[in-house]
Amino acid sequence: QVQLVESGGGSVQTGGSLTLSCVASGDIFRVNIMRWYRQVPGNQRERVATISRDGTMNYADSVKGRFTISRDNAKNTMYLQMTTLRPEDTGVYYCNSEIWTRSNEFENIWGQGIQVTVSS
């Protein structure tokens, strides 16, 4: 069994910063691509940023220059450093990853989500 757990969410004012973490744990052989998504009630889940195992990063246009995704492969952990936050960044942020288990199974796993609220 593999799971992803997010942490670091909370409430900040416009212009503030937060750093989210996502830790993968369980029967892990290899963590491949890792992604951050966010969702606002009534809207579709939006992909925010992606990082491959070798560190190749991609960002949604709405967060380029403000958010930085990174990972620590030794710790099976991914981060999202969010700066210059705006009210429209408010939402539930989800961690997602594609993982090979020691049982030779390929799993696409989601975290439970964590709330980020940016007030004006």
Backbone as numpy.savetxt, mean C-alpha at the origin, in Angstrom:
# Nx Ny Nz CAx CAy CAz Cx Cy Cz
-0.82 -20.34 4.97 -1.67 -19.14 4.97 -0.79 -17.91 4.97
-1.16 -16.93 4.14 -0.41 -15.69 4.03 -1.35 -14.53 4.33
-0.84 -13.51 4.98 -1.67 -12.34 5.22 -0.85 -11.06 5.08
-1.57 -9.99 4.79 -0.99 -8.65 4.72 -1.66 -7.78 5.78
-0.84 -7.03 6.50 -1.37 -6.16 7.55 -0.84 -4.76 7.34
-1.77 -3.80 7.19 -1.40 -2.40 7.04 -1.36 -1.70 8.40
-0.54 -0.66 8.47 -0.49 0.18 9.66 -0.05 1.57 9.25
-0.25 2.54 10.16 0.24 3.89 9.93 -0.79 4.89 9.48
-2.03 4.47 9.32 -3.06 5.40 8.90 -3.43 6.36 10.02
-4.34 7.26 9.70 -4.79 8.22 10.71 -5.37 9.46 10.08
-5.45 10.50 10.89 -6.03 11.77 10.44 -4.97 12.86 10.48
-4.91 13.64 9.39 -3.98 14.76 9.31 -4.68 15.93 8.65
-4.08 17.09 8.76 -4.60 18.27 8.06 -3.97 18.37 6.68
-4.61 19.14 5.83 -4.08 19.38 4.48 -2.63 19.85 4.57
-1.80 19.23 3.73 -0.39 19.56 3.72 0.45 18.67 4.60
-0.21 17.85 5.40 0.50 16.97 6.32 1.05 15.73 5.63
1.66 14.87 6.45 2.31 13.66 5.95 1.92 12.46 6.79
1.92 11.31 6.14 1.72 10.02 6.81 2.55 8.99 6.07
2.98 7.97 6.79 3.65 6.84 6.16 2.91 5.56 6.52
2.46 4.86 5.49 1.79 3.57 5.67 2.80 2.44 5.53
2.56 1.37 6.26 3.37 0.16 6.15 2.46 -1.02 5.86
3.02 -2.00 5.18 2.30 -3.24 4.89 3.27 -4.38 5.07
2.95 -5.28 5.99 3.82 -6.42 6.28 3.15 -7.71 5.82
3.89 -8.48 5.03 3.42 -9.80 4.62 3.99 -10.84 5.57
3.14 -11.77 5.98 3.60 -12.81 6.90 2.92 -14.13 6.57
3.51 -15.22 7.09 2.93 -16.54 6.88 3.85 -17.43 6.09
3.26 -18.32 5.34 3.98 -19.36 4.60 4.55 -18.79 3.30
5.50 -17.86 3.42 5.99 -17.11 2.27 7.29 -17.69 1.74
7.31 -17.90 0.43 8.57 -18.21 -0.25 9.13 -16.96 -0.90
8.25 -16.23 -1.59 8.71 -15.04 -2.32 7.57 -14.05 -2.50
7.84 -12.81 -2.14 6.86 -11.75 -2.39 7.22 -11.07 -3.69
6.34 -11.11 -4.65 6.60 -10.47 -5.94 6.11 -9.03 -5.91
5.27 -8.64 -6.83 4.85 -7.26 -6.93 3.99 -6.88 -5.72
4.11 -5.63 -5.30 3.31 -5.11 -4.19 2.66 -3.81 -4.65
1.44 -3.57 -4.18 0.68 -2.41 -4.65 -0.08 -1.76 -3.50
-0.32 -0.48 -3.62 -1.24 0.25 -2.74 -2.44 0.70 -3.58
-3.61 0.46 -3.03 -4.85 0.94 -3.60 -5.53 1.82 -2.55
-6.49 2.62 -3.01 -7.34 3.35 -2.07 -8.77 3.36 -2.61
-9.69 3.52 -1.67 -11.10 3.51 -2.05 -11.89 4.48 -1.19
-12.73 5.24 -1.86 -13.67 6.13 -1.19 -15.05 5.52 -1.35
-15.88 5.54 -0.32 -17.22 4.96 -0.44 -17.96 5.47 -1.67
-18.51 4.52 -2.44 -19.24 4.88 -3.64 -18.39 4.92 -4.89
-17.07 4.82 -4.70 -16.16 4.84 -5.85 -15.44 3.50 -6.00
-14.90 3.29 -7.19 -14.11 2.08 -7.41 -12.77 2.20 -6.72
-12.19 1.06 -6.41 -10.86 1.04 -5.80 -9.86 1.55 -6.84
-9.00 2.47 -6.44 -8.05 3.12 -7.32 -6.64 2.65 -6.97
-5.87 2.26 -7.99 -4.49 1.88 -7.74 -3.64 3.14 -7.57
-2.93 3.22 -6.48 -2.16 4.41 -6.13 -0.71 4.29 -6.56
-0.11 3.14 -6.23 1.31 2.96 -6.54 1.64 1.47 -6.56
2.67 1.15 -7.32 3.10 -0.23 -7.50 4.62 -0.30 -7.42
5.12 -1.38 -6.82 6.56 -1.59 -6.79 6.86 -3.06 -7.03
7.72 -3.32 -8.00 8.11 -4.69 -8.29 9.19 -5.14 -7.30
9.51 -6.42 -7.38 10.50 -6.93 -6.44 11.87 -6.27 -6.65
12.17 -5.90 -7.89 13.46 -5.27 -8.17 13.44 -3.76 -7.94
12.29 -3.24 -7.48 12.22 -1.84 -7.10 11.65 -0.91 -8.16
11.17 -1.43 -9.26 10.56 -0.57 -10.27 9.23 -0.03 -9.75
9.07 1.28 -9.81 7.91 1.93 -9.22 7.01 2.57 -10.28
5.72 2.58 -10.00 4.76 3.30 -10.83 3.75 3.97 -9.92
3.28 5.14 -10.36 2.35 5.92 -9.56 1.16 6.38 -10.38
0.03 6.54 -9.70 -1.11 7.22 -10.31 -0.73 8.69 -10.50
-1.26 9.30 -11.56 -0.93 10.70 -11.83 -1.29 11.60 -10.65
-2.33 11.25 -9.93 -2.84 12.09 -8.85 -1.88 12.16 -7.66
-0.93 11.24 -7.57 -0.03 11.23 -6.41 1.44 11.42 -6.79
1.73 11.50 -8.08 3.13 11.68 -8.51 3.73 12.94 -7.90
4.94 12.79 -7.39 5.63 13.92 -6.78 5.28 14.13 -5.32
4.24 13.45 -4.82 3.83 13.61 -3.42 3.98 12.31 -2.62
3.76 11.18 -3.27 3.84 9.88 -2.60 5.09 9.14 -3.08
5.68 8.37 -2.18 6.82 7.53 -2.52 6.59 6.12 -2.00
6.65 5.15 -2.90 6.51 3.75 -2.52 7.90 3.14 -2.39
8.06 2.26 -1.42 9.33 1.56 -1.24 9.05 0.21 -0.59
10.09 -0.62 -0.54 9.92 -1.94 0.07 11.24 -2.42 0.64
11.12 -3.33 1.59 12.26 -4.00 2.20 12.02 -5.49 2.01
12.70 -6.07 1.03 12.44 -7.49 0.72 12.83 -8.41 1.87
13.83 -8.05 2.63 14.26 -8.88 3.75 13.19 -8.95 4.83
12.39 -7.91 4.92 11.34 -7.85 5.93 9.95 -8.10 5.36
9.87 -8.40 4.06 8.57 -8.58 3.40 7.63 -7.41 3.70
8.16 -6.23 3.62 7.42 -5.03 4.02 7.45 -3.99 2.91
6.33 -3.31 2.74 6.19 -2.23 1.77 5.75 -0.97 2.52
6.17 0.17 2.00 5.84 1.44 2.62 5.22 2.39 1.59
4.44 3.33 2.08 3.95 4.41 1.24 4.11 5.70 2.04
5.09 6.50 1.63 5.30 7.79 2.27 4.45 8.81 1.54
3.54 9.43 2.26 2.60 10.36 1.67 2.87 11.76 2.23
3.15 12.69 1.35 3.40 14.07 1.76 2.44 15.01 1.03
2.41 16.24 1.50 1.54 17.27 0.91 0.14 16.70 0.69
-0.40 16.10 1.72 -1.70 15.43 1.61 -2.82 16.43 1.37
-3.80 15.96 0.59 -4.97 16.76 0.22 -6.24 16.06 0.68
-7.32 16.79 0.85 -8.58 16.14 1.25 -8.98 15.02 0.29
-8.68 15.15 -0.97 -9.04 14.10 -1.94 -8.20 12.83 -1.80
-7.19 12.86 -0.93 -6.43 11.64 -0.64 -7.12 10.79 0.43
-8.18 11.32 0.99 -8.92 10.59 2.02 -9.50 9.31 1.45
-9.41 8.24 2.23 -9.98 6.97 1.82 -9.43 5.83 2.63
-9.88 4.64 2.30 -9.31 3.44 2.90 -8.21 2.94 1.96
-7.02 2.77 2.52 -5.87 2.34 1.74 -5.65 0.84 1.95
-5.50 0.14 0.83 -5.33 -1.30 0.87 -3.97 -1.70 0.30
-3.37 -2.67 0.93 -2.15 -3.28 0.46 -2.53 -4.53 -0.35
-1.85 -4.74 -1.45 -2.11 -5.92 -2.30 -0.78 -6.49 -2.77
-0.69 -7.82 -2.83 0.56 -8.42 -3.26 0.34 -9.78 -3.90
1.26 -10.13 -4.78 1.29 -11.46 -5.39 2.43 -12.23 -4.75
2.09 -13.36 -4.16 3.03 -14.07 -3.31 3.09 -15.55 -3.67
4.31 -16.09 -3.76 4.51 -17.53 -3.86 4.72 -18.06 -2.45
3.97 -19.10 -2.12 4.11 -19.70 -0.80 5.11 -20.84 -0.84
5.53 -21.29 0.35 6.44 -22.44 0.43 5.75 -23.71 -0.03
4.44 -23.68 -0.06 3.67 -24.82 -0.56 3.52 -24.77 -2.07
4.27 -23.86 -2.71 4.27 -23.71 -4.17 2.91 -23.28 -4.70
2.24 -22.44 -3.94 0.97 -21.87 -4.39 1.16 -20.39 -4.65
0.46 -19.89 -5.67 0.53 -18.48 -6.02 -0.75 -17.81 -5.51
-0.59 -16.80 -4.71 -1.74 -16.13 -4.12 -1.70 -14.63 -4.37
-2.86 -14.08 -4.65 -3.04 -12.63 -4.74 -3.79 -12.21 -3.48
-3.07 -11.50 -2.63 -3.55 -11.25 -1.27 -3.88 -9.76 -1.06
-4.93 -9.49 -0.29 -5.29 -8.13 0.08 -5.20 -7.98 1.61
-4.78 -6.80 2.02 -4.86 -6.46 3.43 -6.27 -6.04 3.78
-6.48 -5.77 5.06 -7.82 -5.44 5.54 -8.18 -3.97 5.30
-7.19 -3.17 4.98 -7.43 -1.75 4.71 -7.20 -0.90 5.94
-6.80 0.34 5.70 -6.57 1.27 6.80 -7.03 2.66 6.38
-7.66 3.35 7.30 -8.26 4.64 6.99 -7.23 5.77 7.02
-7.28 6.61 6.00 -6.52 7.86 5.96 -7.52 8.99 5.75
-7.48 9.96 6.64 -8.40 11.09 6.55 -7.60 12.39 6.54
-7.84 13.20 5.51 -7.17 14.49 5.38 -8.22 15.59 5.46
-8.11 16.42 6.46 -9.10 17.47 6.67 -8.56 18.81 6.16
-9.49 19.62 5.69 -9.09 20.94 5.13 -9.05 22.00 6.22
